[in-house]
Short mmCIF file of C-alpha atoms in Angstrom, two decimals:
data_model
loop_
_atom_site.label_atom_id
_atom_site.label_comp_id
_atom_site.label_asym_id
_atom_site.label_seq_id
_atom_site.Cartn_x
_atom_site.Cartn_y
_atom_site.Cartn_z
CA UNK A 1 243.37 132.97 59.81
CA UNK A 2 242.15 133.50 63.40
CA UNK A 3 241.19 130.62 65.62
CA UNK A 4 237.41 130.04 65.36
CA UNK A 5 235.34 128.02 67.80
CA UNK A 6 231.78 126.72 68.09
CA UNK A 7 230.03 126.50 71.47
CA UNK A 8 229.09 122.91 72.19
CA UNK A 9 225.71 123.90 73.62
CA UNK A 10 224.90 125.64 70.29
CA UNK A 11 225.16 122.40 68.29
CA UNK A 12 222.79 120.34 70.42
CA UNK A 13 220.52 119.43 67.45
CA UNK A 14 223.57 117.84 65.72
CA UNK A 15 224.48 115.98 68.90
CA UNK A 16 220.85 114.71 69.24
CA UNK A 17 220.90 113.57 65.61
CA UNK A 18 224.25 111.84 66.13
CA UNK A 19 222.79 109.87 69.08
CA UNK A 20 219.82 108.90 66.91
CA UNK A 21 222.12 107.55 64.22
CA UNK A 22 224.47 105.82 66.61
CA UNK A 23 227.43 108.13 65.90
CA UNK A 24 230.17 108.38 68.56
CA UNK A 25 231.10 112.03 68.92
CA UNK A 26 233.37 111.45 71.96
CA UNK A 27 236.61 112.05 70.01
CA UNK A 28 235.41 115.63 69.28
CA UNK A 29 233.37 116.54 72.35
CA UNK A 30 234.98 114.67 75.30
CA UNK A 31 237.69 117.24 75.88
CA UNK A 32 236.16 120.63 75.08
CA UNK A 33 238.32 123.69 75.04
CA UNK A 34 237.57 126.49 77.56
CA UNK A 35 238.16 129.58 75.54
CA UNK A 36 238.50 132.75 77.58
CA UNK A 37 236.67 135.02 75.17
CA UNK A 38 233.95 132.40 74.64
CA UNK A 39 233.46 131.58 78.32
CA UNK A 40 231.93 128.19 77.73
CA UNK A 41 233.05 124.75 76.54
CA UNK A 42 233.71 124.93 72.82
CA UNK A 43 235.31 123.04 70.01
CA UNK A 44 237.47 124.26 67.09
CA UNK A 45 235.69 125.02 63.87
CA UNK A 46 237.42 122.09 62.21
CA UNK A 47 235.98 119.72 64.82
CA UNK A 48 232.49 121.17 64.16
CA UNK A 49 232.92 120.02 60.56
CA UNK A 50 234.24 116.67 61.73
CA UNK A 51 231.00 116.27 63.75
CA UNK A 52 229.00 117.09 60.63
CA UNK A 53 231.07 114.68 58.53
CA UNK A 54 230.62 111.79 60.95
CA UNK A 55 226.86 112.36 60.98
CA UNK A 56 226.74 112.81 57.20
CA UNK A 57 228.58 109.52 56.70
CA UNK A 58 226.39 107.61 59.17
CA UNK A 59 223.20 108.93 57.64
CA UNK A 60 224.43 108.98 54.02
CA UNK A 61 223.25 112.59 53.90
CA UNK A 62 225.68 115.32 52.83
CA UNK A 63 223.57 117.89 54.80
CA UNK A 64 224.22 115.94 58.04
CA UNK A 65 220.43 115.71 58.42
CA UNK A 66 220.25 119.47 58.80
CA UNK A 67 217.92 119.55 55.78
CA UNK A 68 214.67 117.62 55.48
CA UNK A 69 215.67 117.02 51.82
CA UNK A 70 218.47 114.44 51.79
CA UNK A 71 221.58 114.61 49.61
CA UNK A 72 223.53 111.40 49.17
CA UNK A 73 227.00 111.72 50.69
CA UNK A 74 228.75 110.97 47.37
CA UNK A 75 227.16 114.05 45.78
CA UNK A 76 230.01 115.93 47.43
CA UNK A 77 232.49 114.14 45.25
CA UNK A 78 230.38 114.93 42.21
CA UNK A 79 230.41 118.65 43.18
CA UNK A 80 234.19 118.71 43.51
CA UNK A 81 234.58 116.94 40.19
CA UNK A 82 232.59 119.71 38.48
CA UNK A 83 234.47 122.54 40.26
CA UNK A 84 237.89 121.21 39.34
CA UNK A 85 237.11 121.98 35.70
CA UNK A 86 237.00 125.73 36.43
CA UNK A 87 239.55 128.09 34.94
CA UNK A 88 239.19 130.95 37.47
CA UNK A 89 237.84 131.76 40.93
CA UNK A 90 234.80 133.29 39.24
CA UNK A 91 234.09 130.13 37.25
CA UNK A 92 234.54 128.04 40.42
CA UNK A 93 231.97 130.17 42.24
CA UNK A 94 229.56 129.97 39.26
CA UNK A 95 229.88 126.17 39.10
CA UNK A 96 229.40 125.85 42.87
CA UNK A 97 226.19 127.96 42.80
CA UNK A 98 224.75 126.18 39.78
CA UNK A 99 225.39 122.63 40.94
CA UNK A 100 224.36 123.21 44.57
CA UNK A 101 221.02 124.53 43.25
CA UNK A 102 220.71 121.52 41.04
CA UNK A 103 221.50 119.09 43.86
CA UNK A 104 219.08 120.80 46.32
CA UNK A 105 216.38 121.16 43.70
CA UNK A 106 215.81 124.88 44.28
CA UNK A 107 217.50 128.23 43.85
CA UNK A 108 219.26 129.06 47.05
CA UNK A 109 222.53 130.26 45.53
CA UNK A 110 223.22 133.02 43.01
CA UNK A 111 226.13 135.11 41.76
CA UNK A 112 225.95 138.90 41.65
CA UNK A 113 228.35 140.92 39.53
CA UNK A 114 229.27 144.53 40.28
CA UNK A 115 231.72 147.09 38.89
CA UNK A 116 234.62 145.76 40.93
CA UNK A 117 233.08 143.06 43.08
CA UNK A 118 231.67 139.52 42.59
CA UNK A 119 229.35 138.13 45.29
CA UNK A 120 228.24 134.55 45.97
CA UNK A 121 224.78 135.02 47.57
CA UNK A 122 223.31 132.24 49.70
CA UNK A 123 219.67 132.80 50.57
CA UNK A 124 218.41 130.16 53.03
CA UNK A 125 215.11 131.91 53.81
CA UNK A 126 213.12 129.01 52.43
CA UNK A 127 215.63 126.22 52.94
CA UNK A 128 214.02 123.13 54.46
CA UNK A 129 215.84 123.13 57.81
CA UNK A 130 214.72 120.36 60.12
CA UNK A 131 215.22 122.71 63.11
CA UNK A 132 213.88 125.95 61.56
CA UNK A 133 212.22 126.87 64.82
CA UNK A 134 215.64 126.87 66.57
CA UNK A 135 216.77 130.25 65.27
CA UNK A 136 220.15 130.22 67.11
CA UNK A 137 221.04 126.90 65.57
CA UNK A 138 219.98 127.92 62.04
CA UNK A 139 222.04 131.10 62.28
CA UNK A 140 225.06 129.13 63.50
CA UNK A 141 224.68 126.73 60.60
CA UNK A 142 224.50 129.71 58.22
CA UNK A 143 227.60 131.35 59.73
CA UNK A 144 229.53 128.10 59.42
CA UNK A 145 228.26 127.51 55.89
CA UNK A 146 230.00 130.70 54.76
CA UNK A 147 233.23 129.42 56.32
CA UNK A 148 232.74 126.06 54.64
CA UNK A 149 232.13 127.56 51.24
CA UNK A 150 235.14 129.89 51.49
CA UNK A 151 237.44 127.08 52.66
CA UNK A 152 236.24 124.90 49.80
CA UNK A 153 236.90 127.67 47.24
CA UNK A 154 240.27 128.55 48.85
CA UNK A 155 241.46 124.95 48.84
CA UNK A 156 240.57 124.48 45.14
CA UNK A 157 242.11 127.78 44.04
CA UNK A 158 245.30 127.45 46.15
CA UNK A 159 244.64 130.59 48.19
CA UNK A 160 243.21 132.73 45.39
CA UNK A 161 239.88 132.98 47.25
CA UNK A 162 241.52 134.40 50.41
CA UNK A 163 243.49 136.88 48.37
CA UNK A 164 240.35 138.08 46.59
CA UNK A 165 237.94 138.09 49.63
CA UNK A 166 236.85 141.59 50.60
CA UNK A 167 233.73 141.37 52.82
CA UNK A 168 231.24 138.93 54.39
CA UNK A 169 227.56 139.54 54.96
CA UNK A 170 225.71 137.67 57.69
CA UNK A 171 222.03 137.41 58.52
CA UNK A 172 222.33 137.64 62.27
CA UNK A 173 221.66 141.08 63.82
CA UNK A 174 224.37 143.55 64.77
CA UNK A 175 224.85 144.05 68.51
CA UNK A 176 224.52 140.35 69.51
CA UNK A 177 227.37 138.82 71.44
CA UNK A 178 230.11 138.03 68.85
CA UNK A 179 229.79 134.43 67.97
CA UNK A 180 233.15 132.63 68.26
CA UNK A 181 232.81 130.94 64.85
CA UNK A 182 232.97 134.36 63.19
CA UNK A 183 236.44 134.98 64.57
CA UNK A 184 237.51 133.04 61.50
CA UNK A 185 237.14 136.12 59.30
CA UNK A 186 239.91 138.63 58.78
CA UNK A 187 237.70 140.84 56.54
CA UNK A 188 234.90 143.25 57.56
CA UNK A 189 231.57 141.69 58.53
CA UNK A 190 228.18 143.21 57.80
CA UNK A 191 225.26 142.17 59.93
CA UNK A 192 221.53 142.03 59.41
CA UNK A 193 221.72 141.21 55.65
CA UNK A 194 218.75 139.53 53.94
CA UNK A 195 221.04 136.73 52.75
CA UNK A 196 224.58 135.49 53.27
CA UNK A 197 227.19 136.91 50.92
CA UNK A 198 230.84 136.19 50.21
CA UNK A 199 232.14 139.23 48.33
CA UNK A 200 235.34 138.96 46.20
CA UNK A 201 237.41 141.35 44.15
CA UNK A 202 236.16 141.02 40.58
CA UNK A 203 239.53 141.37 38.76
CA UNK A 204 241.23 138.83 41.11
CA UNK A 205 238.30 136.45 40.69
CA UNK A 206 238.76 136.58 36.93
CA UNK A 207 242.41 135.74 37.02
CA UNK A 208 243.18 132.44 35.19
CA UNK A 209 243.73 129.29 37.22
CA UNK A 210 244.50 125.69 36.37
CA UNK A 211 242.79 123.80 39.16
CA UNK A 212 243.02 120.28 37.76
CA UNK A 213 246.72 120.61 36.92
CA UNK A 214 247.95 122.20 40.13
CA UNK A 215 245.63 121.17 43.00
CA UNK A 216 245.98 117.91 44.94
CA UNK A 217 242.68 116.13 44.18
CA UNK A 218 243.40 112.99 46.14
CA UNK A 219 241.05 114.32 48.78
CA UNK A 220 237.92 115.15 46.82
CA UNK A 221 235.06 115.18 49.33
CA UNK A 222 233.60 118.47 50.44
CA UNK A 223 234.12 117.89 54.21
CA UNK A 224 237.54 116.39 53.59
CA UNK A 225 238.79 119.43 51.72
CA UNK A 226 237.33 121.88 54.23
CA UNK A 227 238.75 120.08 57.28
CA UNK A 228 242.09 119.59 55.58
CA UNK A 229 242.26 123.27 54.64
CA UNK A 230 241.40 124.39 58.18
CA UNK A 231 244.00 122.11 59.69
CA UNK A 232 246.66 123.25 57.24
CA UNK A 233 246.04 126.92 58.00
CA UNK A 234 245.38 126.65 61.79
CA UNK A 235 247.86 128.73 63.68
CA UNK A 236 247.91 126.03 66.35
CA UNK A 237 248.13 123.08 63.97
CA UNK A 238 250.72 121.47 66.23
CA UNK A 239 248.00 120.75 68.78
CA UNK A 240 246.25 118.37 66.40
CA UNK A 241 247.39 114.80 67.19
CA UNK A 242 248.83 112.60 64.53
CA UNK A 243 246.15 110.06 65.41
CA UNK A 244 243.36 112.57 64.67
CA UNK A 245 244.97 113.60 61.44
CA UNK A 246 245.46 109.96 60.40
CA UNK A 247 241.78 109.24 61.14
CA UNK A 248 240.79 112.20 58.97
CA UNK A 249 242.79 110.83 56.00
CA UNK A 250 241.43 107.29 56.47
CA UNK A 251 237.90 108.70 56.55
CA UNK A 252 238.74 110.61 53.39
CA UNK A 253 239.24 107.24 51.67
CA UNK A 254 243.02 106.63 51.94
CA UNK A 255 243.91 103.10 53.09
CA UNK A 256 247.65 102.64 52.51
CA UNK A 257 250.11 103.63 55.19
CA UNK A 258 252.50 105.13 52.63
CA UNK A 259 249.78 107.37 51.22
CA UNK A 260 248.83 108.64 54.67
CA UNK A 261 252.50 109.31 55.49
CA UNK A 262 252.96 111.23 52.20
CA UNK A 263 249.90 113.38 52.91
CA UNK A 264 251.32 114.20 56.40
CA UNK A 265 254.73 114.94 54.84
CA UNK A 266 256.49 112.37 57.07
CA UNK A 267 258.05 108.94 56.51
CA UNK A 268 256.20 105.71 57.15
CA UNK A 269 258.61 104.96 60.03
CA UNK A 270 257.91 108.35 61.61
CA UNK A 271 254.14 107.81 61.22
CA UNK A 272 254.42 104.50 62.99
CA UNK A 273 256.56 106.02 65.81
CA UNK A 274 254.30 108.98 66.39
CA UNK A 275 251.18 106.81 66.46
CA UNK A 276 252.87 104.47 68.94
CA UNK A 277 253.61 107.45 71.15
CA UNK A 278 249.82 107.99 71.31
CA UNK A 279 249.20 104.30 71.96
CA UNK A 280 247.83 103.71 68.46
CA UNK A 281 248.59 101.46 65.49
CA UNK A 282 247.82 102.25 61.92
CA UNK A 283 246.12 98.87 61.19
CA UNK A 284 243.80 99.36 64.18
CA UNK A 285 242.83 102.86 62.99
CA UNK A 286 242.23 101.49 59.50
CA UNK A 287 240.10 98.61 60.75
CA UNK A 288 238.08 100.96 63.04
CA UNK A 289 237.37 103.36 60.18
CA UNK A 290 236.30 100.61 57.81
CA UNK A 291 234.03 98.96 60.37
CA UNK A 292 232.44 102.34 61.24
CA UNK A 293 231.70 102.75 57.56
CA UNK A 294 230.26 99.24 57.48
CA UNK A 295 228.10 100.02 60.56
CA UNK A 296 226.64 103.10 58.78
CA UNK A 297 225.87 101.05 55.64
CA UNK A 298 224.16 98.33 57.60
CA UNK A 299 222.08 100.90 59.48
CA UNK A 300 220.97 102.36 56.16
CA UNK A 301 219.75 98.97 54.96
CA UNK A 302 222.72 97.70 52.93
CA UNK A 303 223.16 93.94 52.80
CA UNK A 304 226.17 92.18 54.33
CA UNK A 305 227.36 91.33 50.82
CA UNK A 306 227.14 94.96 49.77
CA UNK A 307 229.15 96.10 52.79
CA UNK A 308 231.70 93.36 52.20
CA UNK A 309 232.19 94.51 48.57
CA UNK A 310 232.24 98.21 49.38
CA UNK A 311 234.97 97.73 52.02
CA UNK A 312 237.13 95.44 49.75
CA UNK A 313 237.04 92.44 52.08
CA UNK A 314 238.16 89.21 50.44
CA UNK A 315 234.92 87.43 51.35
CA UNK A 316 231.90 87.62 53.56
CA UNK A 317 233.46 85.32 56.15
CA UNK A 318 236.41 87.62 56.69
CA UNK A 319 234.10 90.60 57.09
CA UNK A 320 231.88 88.67 59.53
CA UNK A 321 234.89 87.77 61.72
CA UNK A 322 236.15 91.31 61.83
CA UNK A 323 232.77 92.84 62.53
CA UNK A 324 232.00 90.29 65.27
CA UNK A 325 235.33 91.00 67.04
CA UNK A 326 234.42 94.70 66.97
CA UNK A 327 230.78 94.69 67.88
CA UNK A 328 230.38 91.28 69.55
CA UNK A 329 227.75 90.15 66.97
CA UNK A 330 227.65 89.35 63.31
CA UNK A 331 226.76 92.09 60.80
CA UNK A 332 223.49 90.33 60.00
CA UNK A 333 222.52 90.22 63.69
CA UNK A 334 223.58 93.84 64.18
CA UNK A 335 221.49 95.03 61.19
CA UNK A 336 218.44 92.96 62.29
CA UNK A 337 218.72 94.40 65.83
CA UNK A 338 219.04 97.97 64.58
CA UNK A 339 216.09 97.68 62.17
CA UNK A 340 213.89 96.18 64.88
#
C-alpha cells in the first residue's frame, strides 16, 4: 500500500463544518506534512478519516455533514453487524450495497456481474451533497470514498479484497494533476467514468470466508475499522505516536487499559511507559475522550442525565464535577450557552 495524502486546502468545507460544530482538529492539522510530490501542506489519508470521524461524532452524523440527509452515527455499527454475516467477499459487497442504499433512502450503490469480474458501482450523481457546487471537494470525497469502501471490505475479509482487486474507476477527468489521495491504489486507475467502480476478480470474490469466526469484531464502527486498517498497513506506521493510537482505540469505545494494550500488542506496563514518554497518562486520555463525547451529546440536545448514563458515570454529581474541571462550567450551563 503506497502512502496516500490529502491536501489540507482541499478539505476546507470539512474544516469549516468542524468549526461550526466546535470540533478541535488541531491534533490532525497543526503539524501538516510537506510532501515533495504534493508540494503543499497535507495530511495522511488516515488523518483525513480521523477528521471525518471527529466531525461525525460531534454532529451524530455518519456522513460527517457531507450529506444534507443525516445518518445517525450508530448506523455504522448496524452496517458492520450486517456485513459480518457474509460468507464471501461477493456477499460482503452485496450486503454493503443493499444496506447503504437502505440507510441513505435511495439507490446509489449497485453490484455488476461480468464473466470474470464483479464490480461495486457507486453513483453519486444525485447524492445530496451539501457542497455540490464545490466540484473539487465533491471529487475528493468520491476518491476517498472508494478508499474507505475498499479498506472496510479488506478489514472484514482479512485481505481477500486486496487480493481480488483488479481495477478502480474514478469520475475525475484524465490529465488532471494526480491527486495525492489516489497514490493509495496499486491497481490501474481509469478516469472519466460515469460512476465510481471497485472491480474485483469474480472467482476470488466467490471464495468462502468465515468473517464472524475469524475477524476481530471488537472495533465495529465504519471509521474505526477503516482507520485501524490504514494504520496497520501503513509502511510508515512507526511514525504514528502511541498517544494517537490510544486515542483512536478510546474513541472506538474501548475504556480499559488492558484492552487497549492488547489491541496495540504491548503490555500494560509498556503502554504506560510509552505514554509517559509523550507526556501523557492513560486516565487523562480516557477522561478527555469521554468528555468530548459528552460535549457532542450536549450540543445535540441530550440532557445531563442522558450524558451521565451514556458515559457510565456513577451519578450526575460526579459527571458535573468532571465536566466543570474540563470546561470551567457545568454541563447544564454549557448546553444552555451553546443552544443560545
